[in-house]
Amino acid sequence: MKKYFAILVAVVALVATTAPAWAQAEAPGASFTVIGRLWTDFGYQYMSEELATNAFALDMKGRIRDSYTTNFVQLNANSYFGAKWTSGDKSTGAHAELYVASSTATARTESVGLRYAYGWWKAGNCKLVAGHTDGVFGSLFAAPGQLLGTNQSAKILLLRWGYLYSGRYPQVRFEYTSPVGLLSIALGQAGAEQVPGLQVLTMGGSAIGTSQAYFALPRADLAWAIRLGNFMAIPGFSISQMKYDGVSSGRDDTVVNWVVQVPLSWSAAGFGVKAQAYYGQNIDCEWGQVGTTAFFGSGVAMPQPQAIPVWDSNGKVEDSKQWGATLELSYTVGQWKPILGFGYVYTNNDNWKKAGYREDNFSRWTAFAAINYKINKYFTVQPEVAYFNYGDVMHQKYTDLNGKTQSSDYGTEWLFGVALLFVF
């Protein structure tokens, strides 16, 4: 009996001394995770003569540069290192990422920059997000899987080629989760706030002066995420208002930019579909869908016209309208996923033709094919070929330095190579 009593006392003592440790182990603790992705592209890029960087300059033999093909091997700028933190009770968290990129064909310097830096707090079905991040509106969930060319020619996921992405920007966002979906309302920093001294164009193509662009109100995003089995859609709406100081009396000094977007995805039995369409006005003032500067009134080939407002000779704003769409079809079998994708962008402004240009509209399109091969969950290889058609020129015919009349199109581009992605 004494033996059993001694054992009982020892057990009780052990329980008493370890109870605090048990309580500590069972209590939820904060989590901290380091994340990263290393993404390397290598391949070739073909540029037609219209896109050649010195297409309008003579070489040493007095000739104009022809089309060319160049190779590239680069650490893609979508490579990153980051960290995520979540409190023990899962009510609060934070996320930060820095991108890393190697030298490119046009910039011989490595770079590091901000991708994400935000925090969040949850209470019941409500969530508050604040910081530098992308939004529920304009997310990338339905973007096609085109991966080549971020550093080489600013190509990825068909952004600016039919897929509208809201971008990563400072914002405060409220989310409410219900049985029928997630509602998101965000107020953020409008992108055009970063464009002082913007040129305002008249109908005749001459600038009426420079002005300071600013916003009296933040950009507003509204989105509704709906998931029904293997189907998901996030219809949304975004709007901002641009003001100009320094515009002469009698001219419009306010521009409204807005866009409606409907992206969706669906999968079944290995087949996958991603599609998206958007429509809006002055989209390049805020969402940067073309990303090139618009010049008018010159006799040489121009960059593509932007979806920006144009002031007519009476000082009234003519808003540029734009719509775009993308479609991706895929089939997953084991570790292999063949992909086909297409993108299209159409822009128009009545003042373009009134100013004497051949057309009041402009379009461009792209297509790609790829095979995504997931060696394991940490390493993916994707061979890919992509074609980009920059569309027909909208200005009048011109004569190049060789005396040849040019008027057909802005040119074409091919990208073909392999993307290697390591994630952890």
CSV table of C-alpha atoms in Angstrom, one decimal:
chain,number,residue,atom,x,y,z
A,1,MET,CA,0.0,0.0,0.0
A,2,LYS,CA,2.8,2.4,0.9
A,3,LYS,CA,4.4,1.6,-2.5
A,4,TYR,CA,1.2,2.5,-4.4
A,5,PHE,CA,0.7,5.6,-2.2
A,6,ALA,CA,4.2,6.8,-3.0
A,7,ILE,CA,3.6,6.3,-6.7
A,8,LEU,CA,0.3,8.3,-6.5
A,9,VAL,CA,2.0,11.2,-4.7
A,10,ALA,CA,4.7,11.2,-7.3
A,11,VAL,CA,2.2,11.4,-10.1
A,12,VAL,CA,0.2,14.2,-8.4
A,13,ALA,CA,3.5,16.1,-7.9
A,14,LEU,CA,4.5,15.6,-11.5
A,15,VAL,CA,1.0,16.9,-12.7
A,16,ALA,CA,1.2,19.9,-10.4
A,17,THR,CA,4.7,20.9,-11.6
A,18,THR,CA,3.9,20.5,-15.3
A,19,ALA,CA,0.4,21.9,-15.4
A,20,PRO,CA,1.7,25.5,-16.1
A,21,ALA,CA,3.7,24.1,-19.0
A,22,TRP,CA,0.7,22.2,-20.3
A,23,ALA,CA,-1.4,25.3,-20.2
A,24,GLN,CA,1.2,27.3,-22.0
A,25,ALA,CA,1.6,24.7,-24.7
A,26,GLU,CA,-2.2,24.5,-25.3
A,27,ALA,CA,-2.7,28.2,-25.4
A,28,PRO,CA,-2.6,29.6,-29.0
A,29,GLY,CA,0.6,31.3,-30.0
A,30,ALA,CA,1.5,33.8,-32.7
A,31,SER,CA,2.8,32.4,-36.0
A,32,PHE,CA,5.5,33.8,-38.2
A,33,THR,CA,6.3,32.5,-41.7
A,34,VAL,CA,9.0,33.4,-44.1
A,35,ILE,CA,8.0,33.2,-47.7
A,36,GLY,CA,9.7,33.7,-51.1
A,37,ARG,CA,9.7,33.0,-54.8
A,38,LEU,CA,12.7,33.0,-57.2
A,39,TRP,CA,11.5,33.3,-60.8
A,40,THR,CA,14.0,33.1,-63.7
A,41,ASP,CA,13.1,33.7,-67.4
A,42,PHE,CA,15.2,32.8,-70.3
A,43,GLY,CA,14.4,32.9,-74.0
A,44,TYR,CA,14.2,35.1,-77.1
A,45,GLN,CA,12.3,38.2,-78.0
A,46,TYR,CA,11.5,39.2,-81.6
A,47,MET,CA,10.6,42.8,-82.4
A,48,SER,CA,9.4,44.0,-85.8
A,49,GLU,CA,11.0,47.0,-87.5
A,50,GLU,CA,8.2,49.3,-86.3
A,51,LEU,CA,9.1,48.5,-82.7
A,52,ALA,CA,12.9,48.6,-83.1
A,53,THR,CA,14.4,51.1,-80.7
A,54,ASN,CA,16.3,53.0,-83.4
A,55,ALA,CA,13.7,52.5,-86.2
A,56,PHE,CA,14.0,56.2,-87.2
A,57,ALA,CA,17.8,56.7,-86.9
A,58,LEU,CA,20.4,55.8,-89.5
A,59,ASP,CA,23.1,53.2,-88.7
A,60,MET,CA,26.7,53.6,-89.7
A,61,LYS,CA,25.9,52.4,-93.2
A,62,GLY,CA,23.0,54.9,-93.6
A,63,ARG,CA,20.3,52.2,-93.2
A,64,ILE,CA,17.4,52.1,-90.8
A,65,ARG,CA,17.4,49.4,-88.2
A,66,ASP,CA,15.4,46.3,-89.3
A,67,SER,CA,13.5,43.8,-87.1
A,68,TYR,CA,15.7,41.9,-84.6
A,69,THR,CA,15.7,39.0,-82.2
A,70,THR,CA,17.5,39.1,-78.9
A,71,ASN,CA,18.0,36.6,-76.1
A,72,PHE,CA,17.4,37.2,-72.4
A,73,VAL,CA,18.2,35.5,-69.1
A,74,GLN,CA,16.8,37.4,-66.2
A,75,LEU,CA,15.6,37.1,-62.6
A,76,ASN,CA,12.0,38.2,-63.0
A,77,ALA,CA,10.9,41.2,-61.0
A,78,ASN,CA,8.1,39.2,-59.6
A,79,SER,CA,10.6,37.3,-57.5
A,80,TYR,CA,10.2,38.2,-53.8
A,81,PHE,CA,11.1,37.6,-50.2
A,82,GLY,CA,8.6,38.3,-47.5
A,83,ALA,CA,7.1,37.4,-44.1
A,84,LYS,CA,3.6,36.8,-42.6
A,85,TRP,CA,2.7,37.2,-39.0
A,86,THR,CA,-0.6,36.2,-37.3
A,87,SER,CA,-1.6,36.6,-33.7
A,88,GLY,CA,-2.4,33.6,-31.5
A,89,ASP,CA,-6.1,34.3,-31.5
A,90,LYS,CA,-6.1,34.7,-35.3
A,91,SER,CA,-7.7,38.1,-35.0
A,92,THR,CA,-4.8,40.2,-36.3
A,93,GLY,CA,-2.0,39.8,-38.8
A,94,ALA,CA,0.5,41.5,-41.1
A,95,HIS,CA,2.2,40.8,-44.4
A,96,ALA,CA,5.3,42.4,-46.0
A,97,GLU,CA,7.1,41.5,-49.3
A,98,LEU,CA,10.1,43.0,-51.2
A,99,TYR,CA,10.7,42.2,-54.8
A,100,VAL,CA,14.1,41.4,-56.2
A,101,ALA,CA,15.1,41.7,-59.8
A,102,SER,CA,18.3,41.3,-61.9
A,103,SER,CA,19.7,43.5,-64.7
A,104,THR,CA,17.7,43.7,-67.9
A,105,ALA,CA,18.6,44.5,-71.5
A,106,THR,CA,17.9,48.2,-70.9
A,107,ALA,CA,18.9,48.6,-67.2
A,108,ARG,CA,22.2,47.2,-66.0
A,109,THR,CA,21.3,47.5,-62.3
A,110,GLU,CA,19.8,45.1,-59.9
A,111,SER,CA,16.8,46.3,-57.9
A,112,VAL,CA,14.8,45.7,-54.7
A,113,GLY,CA,11.4,47.4,-54.0
A,114,LEU,CA,8.2,47.2,-52.1
A,115,ARG,CA,5.4,44.7,-53.1
A,116,TYR,CA,3.3,44.4,-49.9
A,117,ALA,CA,3.2,46.0,-46.5
A,118,TYR,CA,-0.2,45.8,-44.7
A,119,GLY,CA,-2.0,44.7,-41.6
A,120,TRP,CA,-5.4,43.3,-41.0
A,121,TRP,CA,-7.9,42.8,-38.1
A,122,LYS,CA,-10.9,40.4,-38.0
A,123,ALA,CA,-14.0,40.5,-35.8
A,124,GLY,CA,-16.7,38.0,-36.6
A,125,ASN,CA,-17.6,38.3,-40.2
A,126,CYS,CA,-15.9,41.6,-40.6
A,127,LYS,CA,-12.3,42.3,-41.6
A,128,LEU,CA,-10.3,45.6,-41.8
A,129,VAL,CA,-7.2,45.8,-44.0
A,130,ALA,CA,-4.9,48.8,-44.1
A,131,GLY,CA,-1.6,49.3,-45.9
A,132,HIS,CA,0.0,48.8,-49.3
A,133,THR,CA,-1.6,45.9,-51.1
A,134,ASP,CA,-3.8,44.9,-54.0
A,135,GLY,CA,-7.6,44.8,-53.7
A,136,VAL,CA,-10.5,42.4,-54.1
A,137,PHE,CA,-11.5,44.5,-57.0
A,138,GLY,CA,-9.1,44.0,-59.9
A,139,SER,CA,-7.5,40.9,-58.3
A,140,LEU,CA,-5.4,38.4,-60.3
A,141,PHE,CA,-7.4,35.3,-59.6
A,142,ALA,CA,-8.7,35.0,-63.1
A,143,ALA,CA,-5.6,36.3,-64.9
A,144,PRO,CA,-4.2,34.1,-67.7
A,145,GLY,CA,-1.0,32.3,-66.9
A,146,GLN,CA,1.3,34.1,-69.4
A,147,LEU,CA,4.7,34.3,-67.6
A,148,LEU,CA,7.5,35.5,-69.9
A,149,GLY,CA,8.7,39.1,-70.4
A,150,THR,CA,8.2,41.1,-67.2
A,151,ASN,CA,11.8,42.5,-67.3
A,152,GLN,CA,12.3,42.2,-71.0
A,153,SER,CA,9.2,44.0,-72.3
A,154,ALA,CA,6.7,44.5,-69.4
A,155,LYS,CA,4.7,41.4,-70.3
A,156,ILE,CA,3.0,39.2,-67.7
A,157,LEU,CA,-0.5,37.7,-67.2
A,158,LEU,CA,-1.7,39.7,-70.2
A,159,LEU,CA,-1.8,42.9,-68.0
A,160,ARG,CA,-2.4,45.9,-70.3
A,161,TRP,CA,-3.3,43.4,-73.0
A,162,GLY,CA,-6.9,42.7,-72.0
A,163,TYR,CA,-6.7,41.9,-68.3
A,164,LEU,CA,-7.4,44.7,-65.9
A,165,TYR,CA,-5.4,44.6,-62.6
A,166,SER,CA,-6.1,47.2,-59.9
A,167,GLY,CA,-2.4,47.3,-58.9
A,168,ARG,CA,-0.9,47.4,-55.4
A,169,TYR,CA,-1.6,50.7,-53.8
A,170,PRO,CA,-2.0,52.2,-50.3
A,171,GLN,CA,-5.6,51.6,-49.1
A,172,VAL,CA,-8.0,51.1,-46.3
A,173,ARG,CA,-10.5,48.2,-47.0
A,174,PHE,CA,-13.5,46.8,-45.2
A,175,GLU,CA,-14.7,43.2,-46.0
A,176,TYR,CA,-17.8,41.5,-44.9
A,177,THR,CA,-18.2,37.7,-45.4
A,178,SER,CA,-21.7,36.3,-45.8
A,179,PRO,CA,-23.2,33.0,-47.0
A,180,VAL,CA,-23.6,34.5,-50.4
A,181,GLY,CA,-20.1,36.0,-50.9
A,182,LEU,CA,-17.6,38.6,-49.7
A,183,LEU,CA,-18.3,42.3,-50.0
A,184,SER,CA,-15.3,44.6,-50.2
A,185,ILE,CA,-15.3,48.4,-50.0
A,186,ALA,CA,-11.9,50.2,-50.3
A,187,LEU,CA,-10.6,53.7,-50.3
A,188,GLY,CA,-7.2,54.1,-51.7
A,189,GLN,CA,-4.5,56.4,-53.1
A,190,ALA,CA,-5.4,57.3,-56.7
A,191,GLY,CA,-2.6,56.5,-59.1
A,192,ALA,CA,-2.6,59.7,-61.1
A,193,GLU,CA,-1.8,61.6,-57.9
A,194,GLN,CA,1.8,60.7,-59.0
A,195,VAL,CA,1.6,62.7,-62.3
A,196,PRO,CA,2.3,66.4,-61.8
A,197,GLY,CA,2.8,68.5,-64.8
A,198,LEU,CA,0.6,66.4,-67.1
A,199,GLN,CA,0.2,67.8,-70.6
A,200,VAL,CA,-3.4,68.5,-71.6
A,201,LEU,CA,-4.0,68.0,-75.3
A,202,THR,CA,-6.3,70.1,-77.5
A,203,MET,CA,-8.2,68.9,-80.5
A,204,GLY,CA,-5.5,70.2,-82.8
A,205,GLY,CA,-2.8,68.2,-81.1
A,206,SER,CA,-1.0,71.1,-79.3
A,207,ALA,CA,-0.7,71.4,-75.6
A,208,ILE,CA,-2.6,74.2,-73.8
A,209,GLY,CA,0.0,74.1,-71.0
A,210,THR,CA,1.0,72.0,-68.0
A,211,SER,CA,-0.9,71.6,-64.8
A,212,GLN,CA,-0.8,69.9,-61.5
A,213,ALA,CA,-2.9,66.8,-61.3
A,214,TYR,CA,-4.4,66.0,-58.0
A,215,PHE,CA,-7.4,64.3,-56.3
A,216,ALA,CA,-9.8,65.9,-53.8
A,217,LEU,CA,-11.2,62.4,-53.0
A,218,PRO,CA,-9.6,59.0,-52.7
A,219,ARG,CA,-10.1,56.3,-55.3
A,220,ALA,CA,-13.1,54.1,-54.3
A,221,ASP,CA,-13.3,50.3,-55.1
A,222,LEU,CA,-16.4,48.1,-54.7
A,223,ALA,CA,-16.3,44.4,-55.3
A,224,TRP,CA,-18.4,41.3,-54.6
A,225,ALA,CA,-16.7,37.9,-54.5
A,226,ILE,CA,-19.0,34.9,-55.2
A,227,ARG,CA,-18.0,31.3,-55.0
A,228,LEU,CA,-20.4,28.4,-56.0
A,229,GLY,CA,-18.6,25.1,-56.1
A,230,ASN,CA,-15.9,25.3,-58.7
A,231,PHE,CA,-17.2,28.6,-60.1
A,232,MET,CA,-16.0,32.0,-58.8
A,233,ALA,CA,-16.6,35.5,-60.0
A,234,ILE,CA,-15.7,39.0,-58.6
A,235,PRO,CA,-17.7,41.7,-60.3
A,236,GLY,CA,-16.5,45.1,-59.3
A,237,PHE,CA,-16.5,48.9,-59.9
A,238,SER,CA,-13.8,51.5,-59.3
A,239,ILE,CA,-13.9,55.3,-59.7
A,240,SER,CA,-11.6,58.3,-59.2
A,241,GLN,CA,-11.8,62.0,-60.0
A,242,MET,CA,-8.8,64.0,-61.3
A,243,LYS,CA,-8.5,67.7,-60.9
A,244,TYR,CA,-6.2,70.1,-62.7
A,245,ASP,CA,-4.8,73.3,-61.4
A,246,GLY,CA,-3.6,75.9,-64.0
A,247,VAL,CA,-6.1,75.1,-66.7
A,248,SER,CA,-7.1,78.4,-68.4
A,249,SER,CA,-10.5,79.9,-67.7
A,250,GLY,CA,-13.5,78.4,-69.5
A,251,ARG,CA,-11.9,75.0,-69.9
A,252,ASP,CA,-12.9,71.8,-68.1
A,253,ASP,CA,-10.7,71.2,-65.1
A,254,THR,CA,-12.2,67.9,-63.8
A,255,VAL,CA,-12.0,64.4,-65.2
A,256,VAL,CA,-13.8,61.3,-63.9
A,257,ASN,CA,-12.2,57.9,-64.4
A,258,TRP,CA,-14.2,54.7,-63.8
A,259,VAL,CA,-14.2,51.1,-64.8
A,260,VAL,CA,-16.5,48.0,-64.4
A,261,GLN,CA,-14.9,44.6,-64.4
A,262,VAL,CA,-16.2,41.0,-64.3
A,263,PRO,CA,-13.6,38.3,-63.9
A,264,LEU,CA,-14.5,34.6,-63.4
A,265,SER,CA,-13.1,31.1,-63.3
A,266,TRP,CA,-14.5,27.6,-63.5
A,267,SER,CA,-13.0,24.1,-63.4
A,268,ALA,CA,-14.3,20.5,-63.8
A,269,ALA,CA,-12.8,17.2,-64.6
A,270,GLY,CA,-9.3,18.7,-65.3
A,271,PHE,CA,-10.7,21.4,-67.6
A,272,GLY,CA,-10.2,25.0,-66.6
A,273,VAL,CA,-11.6,28.3,-67.9
A,274,LYS,CA,-10.6,31.8,-66.8
A,275,ALA,CA,-12.2,34.8,-68.4
A,276,GLN,CA,-12.6,38.5,-67.7
A,277,ALA,CA,-14.1,41.6,-69.4
A,278,TYR,CA,-14.0,45.3,-68.4
A,279,TYR,CA,-15.3,48.6,-69.7
A,280,GLY,CA,-14.6,52.2,-68.5
A,281,GLN,CA,-13.4,55.7,-69.4
A,282,ASN,CA,-10.0,57.3,-69.0
A,283,ILE,CA,-8.6,54.0,-67.8
A,284,ASP,CA,-5.0,54.9,-68.3
A,285,CYS,CA,-5.3,57.8,-66.0
A,286,GLU,CA,-5.8,55.4,-63.1
A,287,TRP,CA,-5.3,51.7,-64.0
A,288,GLY,CA,-2.6,52.0,-66.6
A,289,GLN,CA,-3.9,49.5,-69.2
A,290,VAL,CA,-1.6,50.7,-72.0
A,291,GLY,CA,1.3,52.2,-70.1
A,292,THR,CA,2.8,54.3,-73.0
A,293,THR,CA,2.9,58.0,-73.5
A,294,ALA,CA,0.5,59.4,-76.1
A,295,PHE,CA,1.9,61.9,-78.6
A,296,PHE,CA,-0.2,63.5,-81.3
A,297,GLY,CA,0.5,65.8,-84.2
A,298,SER,CA,3.9,64.4,-85.3
A,299,GLY,CA,4.7,63.0,-88.7
A,300,VAL,CA,6.5,59.9,-87.5
A,301,ALA,CA,5.3,56.6,-86.1
A,302,MET,CA,3.8,57.2,-82.6
A,303,PRO,CA,3.5,55.0,-79.5
A,304,GLN,CA,0.0,53.6,-79.0
A,305,PRO,CA,-2.7,56.1,-78.0
A,306,GLN,CA,-3.8,56.0,-74.4
A,307,ALA,CA,-7.2,55.9,-72.9
A,308,ILE,CA,-6.9,59.4,-71.4
A,309,PRO,CA,-9.1,62.4,-71.8
A,310,VAL,CA,-8.6,64.9,-74.6
A,311,TRP,CA,-9.5,68.6,-74.5
A,312,ASP,CA,-11.1,69.9,-77.7
A,313,SER,CA,-10.6,73.4,-79.1
A,314,ASN,CA,-13.4,74.8,-77.0
A,315,GLY,CA,-11.8,73.5,-73.8
A,316,LYS,CA,-14.3,70.7,-73.3
A,317,VAL,CA,-13.2,67.2,-72.2
A,318,GLU,CA,-13.8,64.2,-74.5
A,319,ASP,CA,-13.4,61.1,-72.4
A,320,SER,CA,-11.7,58.1,-73.9
A,321,LYS,CA,-13.6,54.8,-73.6
A,322,GLN,CA,-11.9,51.4,-73.4
A,323,TRP,CA,-12.9,47.8,-73.1
A,324,GLY,CA,-10.8,44.7,-72.8
A,325,ALA,CA,-11.2,41.0,-72.4
A,326,THR,CA,-9.1,37.8,-71.8
A,327,LEU,CA,-9.8,34.1,-72.1
A,328,GLU,CA,-7.7,31.2,-70.9
A,329,LEU,CA,-8.4,27.5,-71.5
A,330,SER,CA,-6.4,24.8,-69.8
A,331,TYR,CA,-6.5,21.1,-69.0
A,332,THR,CA,-4.7,19.5,-66.1
A,333,VAL,CA,-3.5,15.9,-66.3
A,334,GLY,CA,-1.2,14.9,-63.4
A,335,GLN,CA,1.6,17.4,-63.2
A,336,TRP,CA,1.0,18.8,-66.7
A,337,LYS,CA,-1.3,21.7,-67.6
A,338,PRO,CA,-1.4,22.8,-71.3
A,339,ILE,CA,-2.7,26.4,-71.5
A,340,LEU,CA,-4.0,28.6,-74.4
A,341,GLY,CA,-4.8,32.3,-73.8
A,342,PHE,CA,-6.1,35.3,-75.7
A,343,GLY,CA,-6.4,39.0,-74.9
A,344,TYR,CA,-7.9,42.0,-76.7
A,345,VAL,CA,-8.1,45.8,-76.0
A,346,TYR,CA,-10.2,48.4,-77.8
A,347,THR,CA,-10.0,52.2,-77.2
A,348,ASN,CA,-11.8,55.1,-78.9
A,349,ASN,CA,-12.2,58.9,-78.6
A,350,ASP,CA,-14.2,61.0,-80.9
A,351,ASN,CA,-11.7,63.9,-80.8
A,352,TRP,CA,-9.0,61.8,-82.4
A,353,LYS,CA,-10.7,61.8,-85.8
A,354,LYS,CA,-11.9,65.4,-85.3
A,355,ALA,CA,-8.3,66.3,-85.0
A,356,GLY,CA,-7.5,64.9,-88.4
A,357,TYR,CA,-6.4,61.4,-87.6
A,358,ARG,CA,-7.5,58.5,-89.8
A,359,GLU,CA,-9.4,56.7,-87.1
A,360,ASP,CA,-11.1,57.5,-83.8
A,361,ASN,CA,-10.4,54.0,-82.4
A,362,PHE,CA,-7.5,51.8,-81.7
A,363,SER,CA,-7.2,48.1,-80.9
A,364,ARG,CA,-4.5,45.5,-80.2
A,365,TRP,CA,-4.5,41.8,-79.3
A,366,THR,CA,-2.3,39.0,-78.1
A,367,ALA,CA,-2.3,35.1,-77.9
A,368,PHE,CA,-0.1,32.6,-76.1
A,369,ALA,CA,0.4,28.9,-75.6
A,370,ALA,CA,2.2,27.3,-72.7
A,371,ILE,CA,2.7,24.0,-70.8
A,372,ASN,CA,2.9,24.4,-67.0
A,373,TYR,CA,4.8,21.4,-65.5
A,374,LYS,CA,4.8,21.2,-61.7
A,375,ILE,CA,7.8,19.1,-60.8
A,376,ASN,CA,6.7,19.4,-57.2
A,377,LYS,CA,4.9,21.9,-55.0
A,378,TYR,CA,8.1,24.0,-54.7
A,379,PHE,CA,9.4,23.9,-58.3
A,380,THR,CA,7.5,24.7,-61.6
A,381,VAL,CA,8.8,24.9,-65.2
A,382,GLN,CA,6.8,26.5,-68.0
A,383,PRO,CA,7.8,26.7,-71.6
A,384,GLU,CA,5.8,29.3,-73.5
A,385,VAL,CA,5.4,31.2,-76.7
A,386,ALA,CA,3.4,34.5,-77.0
A,387,TYR,CA,2.5,36.8,-79.8
A,388,PHE,CA,1.6,40.5,-79.4
A,389,ASN,CA,0.0,42.6,-82.2
A,390,TYR,CA,0.2,46.3,-81.5
A,391,GLY,CA,-2.5,47.3,-83.9
A,392,ASP,CA,-3.0,49.6,-86.8
A,393,VAL,CA,-1.6,53.1,-86.7
A,394,MET,CA,-4.3,55.9,-86.3
A,395,HIS,CA,-2.2,58.8,-87.6
A,396,GLN,CA,-1.7,59.8,-91.2
A,397,LYS,CA,0.9,58.2,-93.5
A,398,TYR,CA,4.5,59.3,-93.2
A,399,THR,CA,7.8,58.8,-95.1
A,400,ASP,CA,10.7,57.2,-93.3
A,401,LEU,CA,14.4,58.1,-93.8
A,402,ASN,CA,14.7,55.7,-96.7
A,403,GLY,CA,11.9,57.4,-98.5
A,404,LYS,CA,9.5,54.5,-97.9
A,405,THR,CA,5.8,55.4,-97.1
A,406,GLN,CA,4.7,53.8,-93.8
A,407,SER,CA,1.1,53.6,-92.6
A,408,SER,CA,0.3,50.0,-91.8
A,409,ASP,CA,0.7,49.2,-88.1
A,410,TYR,CA,2.6,49.7,-84.8
A,411,GLY,CA,4.4,46.4,-85.1
A,412,THR,CA,4.4,42.9,-83.7
A,413,GLU,CA,6.4,41.1,-81.0
A,414,TRP,CA,7.1,37.4,-80.2
A,415,LEU,CA,8.3,36.0,-76.9
A,416,PHE,CA,9.4,32.4,-76.6
A,417,GLY,CA,11.3,30.7,-73.8
A,418,VAL,CA,11.0,29.0,-70.4
A,419,ALA,CA,10.1,30.3,-66.9
A,420,LEU,CA,11.5,28.6,-63.8
A,421,LEU,CA,9.7,29.2,-60.5
A,422,PHE,CA,11.0,28.1,-57.1
A,423,VAL,CA,8.7,28.9,-54.1
A,424,PHE,CA,9.1,28.4,-50.4
